[in-house]
Amino acid sequence: MTDGDDIRLSDEERLHALNVLGEHYAAGRLDGDEFYERSGAVAAGRTVGALREPFRGLPGGVPLREEGGSIRRVGDAAPQPLAKQEESSPAAELESLRHRGKVVETVDGVILGLTLLVFLVLQFAVDWSWAWLVWPSLAVTLSVPRLLYHFGDEDEKMYKELKKADAKSRRKRLEQAGARIRELEDKRDES
């Protein structure tokens, strides 16, 4: 037992720990059975020390810390970098596709925003009648990040499917986590 492990938790602090555990579940670090078991232990925990086991093996550890006799919340379950994998592994390939897709998606948004801004400035501030020429240039400008990141049409299609599947899976896990947290809160209210 470490210093502060015997400090008692408030309902709000336990709820914070449950929410962080739910984030770990939504991120795929826990399966349904593990989440169910660990969330029950968190809901029943009365001290900071009681949360050590349910958070064992999860990035960030217990999301509450003792400081000067009081409890401080620690951030959310931020995604951790993946361990170095072989470049040719399917997991590494998927991670590369996700990364390249996110970069291209972000750059696309920046390019579209800047193009709109340039058009508005040229059209209305400068009153240049040829301002419409910025729009056809988009085809060339949007292709640059795709060339730089080797992100072809097939990659874009797979990225969109992967993104949709990830969102669906995350939504399902968040709904399950929310239902479990409500169930545990109802039990607490009954006692």
XYZ file of C-alpha atoms in Angstrom:
191
model
C 0.000 0.000 0.000
C 1.362 3.447 -0.903
C 0.757 6.815 0.726
C -2.780 7.991 0.065
C -4.188 4.540 -0.744
C -6.433 4.686 2.331
C -8.026 8.038 1.413
C -11.748 7.541 0.884
C -13.409 8.326 -2.441
C -16.455 10.480 -3.055
C -19.229 9.374 -5.422
C -18.013 11.989 -7.914
C -14.453 10.630 -7.800
C -15.699 7.067 -8.306
C -17.798 8.277 -11.272
C -14.708 9.941 -12.764
C -12.825 6.636 -12.443
C -15.755 4.787 -14.082
C -15.781 7.258 -16.968
C -12.033 6.829 -17.537
C -12.467 3.056 -17.417
C -15.269 3.479 -19.986
C -12.834 5.396 -22.220
C -10.374 2.495 -22.004
C -13.174 0.116 -22.970
C -14.252 2.360 -25.858
C -10.642 2.482 -27.054
C -10.610 -1.330 -27.168
C -8.171 -1.905 -24.309
C -10.718 -4.037 -22.438
C -13.204 -6.579 -23.686
C -16.792 -6.635 -22.423
C -16.185 -9.124 -19.600
C -13.102 -7.272 -18.363
C -14.950 -3.960 -18.415
C -17.917 -5.445 -16.551
C -15.679 -6.946 -13.867
C -13.424 -3.901 -13.479
C -16.284 -1.383 -13.462
C -17.971 -3.366 -10.688
C -14.764 -3.218 -8.655
C -14.468 0.552 -9.236
C -18.097 1.124 -8.226
C -17.563 -0.902 -5.040
C -14.182 0.710 -4.262
C -14.150 2.994 -1.256
C -10.485 4.103 -1.296
C -7.862 5.151 -3.844
C -6.034 1.892 -3.135
C -9.114 -0.126 -4.118
C -8.800 1.293 -7.643
C -5.270 -0.011 -8.206
C -6.325 -3.499 -9.312
C -9.127 -2.428 -11.715
C -6.685 -0.037 -13.453
C -3.723 -2.456 -13.496
C -2.192 -2.682 -16.968
C -4.030 0.353 -18.352
C -2.164 3.444 -19.584
C -2.116 6.187 -16.983
C -3.006 3.865 -14.111
C -5.482 5.049 -11.491
C -7.021 8.356 -12.689
C -6.973 9.817 -9.165
C -3.913 10.897 -7.167
C -3.437 11.864 -3.554
C -1.849 15.290 -3.106
C -1.477 16.860 0.287
C -4.272 14.841 1.852
C -6.797 15.442 -0.928
C -7.608 13.708 -4.192
C -6.806 15.206 -7.586
C -8.259 13.936 -10.842
C -5.763 12.824 -13.444
C -6.462 13.235 -17.170
C -8.329 11.010 -19.515
C -7.273 7.745 -21.110
C -5.222 9.235 -23.931
C -4.273 6.825 -26.670
C -0.764 5.491 -26.237
C 1.657 4.964 -29.115
C 1.734 1.436 -30.446
C 4.752 -0.676 -29.710
C 7.203 -0.880 -32.572
C 5.887 -3.499 -34.996
C 7.256 -5.085 -38.108
C 6.629 -2.762 -41.027
C 4.999 -5.526 -43.070
C 2.548 -6.653 -40.381
C -1.161 -6.131 -41.047
C -1.441 -4.065 -37.847
C 1.369 -1.765 -38.986
C -0.214 -1.459 -42.422
C -3.582 -0.520 -40.912
C -1.943 1.996 -38.601
C -0.090 3.507 -41.562
C -3.338 3.742 -43.532
C -5.068 5.424 -40.576
C -2.211 7.891 -40.138
C -1.945 8.768 -43.825
C -5.732 9.070 -44.088
C -5.920 11.438 -41.124
C -3.102 13.592 -42.493
C -4.638 13.788 -45.979
C -8.071 14.531 -44.470
C -6.620 17.340 -42.339
C -4.621 18.835 -45.201
C -7.726 18.696 -47.419
C -9.644 20.726 -44.849
C -6.861 23.306 -44.618
C -6.613 23.567 -48.419
C -10.378 24.002 -48.803
C -10.454 26.643 -46.069
C -7.543 28.575 -47.537
C -9.000 28.368 -51.039
C -12.292 29.793 -49.804
C -10.457 32.551 -47.941
C -8.342 33.455 -50.998
C -11.451 33.465 -53.184
C -13.345 35.761 -50.806
C -10.410 38.153 -50.485
C -9.831 38.297 -54.245
C -13.531 38.551 -55.064
C -14.674 41.056 -52.478
C -11.652 42.840 -51.006
C -9.599 43.148 -54.197
C -12.629 43.027 -56.544
C -10.767 40.841 -59.045
C -13.138 39.436 -61.647
C -10.919 36.375 -62.231
C -11.127 35.195 -58.612
C -13.079 32.112 -59.712
C -9.789 30.679 -61.020
C -8.871 29.537 -57.505
C -11.559 26.816 -57.659
C -10.156 24.835 -60.620
C -6.756 24.959 -58.932
C -8.233 22.819 -56.148
C -7.921 19.675 -58.278
C -4.170 20.148 -58.464
C -3.764 21.362 -54.880
C -5.754 18.482 -53.384
C -3.689 15.918 -55.280
C -0.385 17.067 -53.728
C -0.887 15.505 -50.245
C -2.113 12.308 -51.898
C 1.072 12.100 -53.952
C 3.315 12.915 -50.994
C 1.682 10.307 -48.734
C 1.164 7.655 -51.451
C -2.568 7.759 -50.761
C -4.401 6.479 -53.835
C -8.090 5.990 -54.564
C -8.060 2.443 -53.162
C -6.381 3.685 -49.963
C -8.981 6.420 -49.627
C -11.801 3.904 -50.049
C -10.271 1.555 -47.444
C -9.639 4.491 -45.074
C -13.288 5.554 -45.254
C -14.458 1.980 -44.592
C -11.994 1.618 -41.733
C -13.057 4.948 -40.255
C -16.726 3.950 -40.456
C -16.023 0.544 -38.835
C -13.931 2.180 -36.078
C -16.688 4.704 -35.371
C -19.348 1.981 -35.237
C -17.240 -0.163 -32.895
C -16.411 2.812 -30.651
C -20.071 3.907 -30.537
C -21.131 0.399 -29.488
C -18.498 0.238 -26.737
C -19.423 3.736 -25.488
C -23.104 2.763 -25.339
C -22.228 -0.388 -23.388
C -19.952 1.583 -21.059
C -22.674 4.187 -20.488
C -25.264 1.496 -19.760
C -22.924 -0.184 -17.266
C -22.145 3.108 -15.529
C -25.889 3.927 -15.272
C -26.528 0.423 -13.907
C -23.854 0.895 -11.250
C -25.167 4.369 -10.359
C -28.687 2.955 -9.971
C -27.353 0.245 -7.645
C -25.534 2.890 -5.616
C -28.694 5.009 -5.380
C -30.697 1.998 -4.195
C -28.287 1.304 -1.319
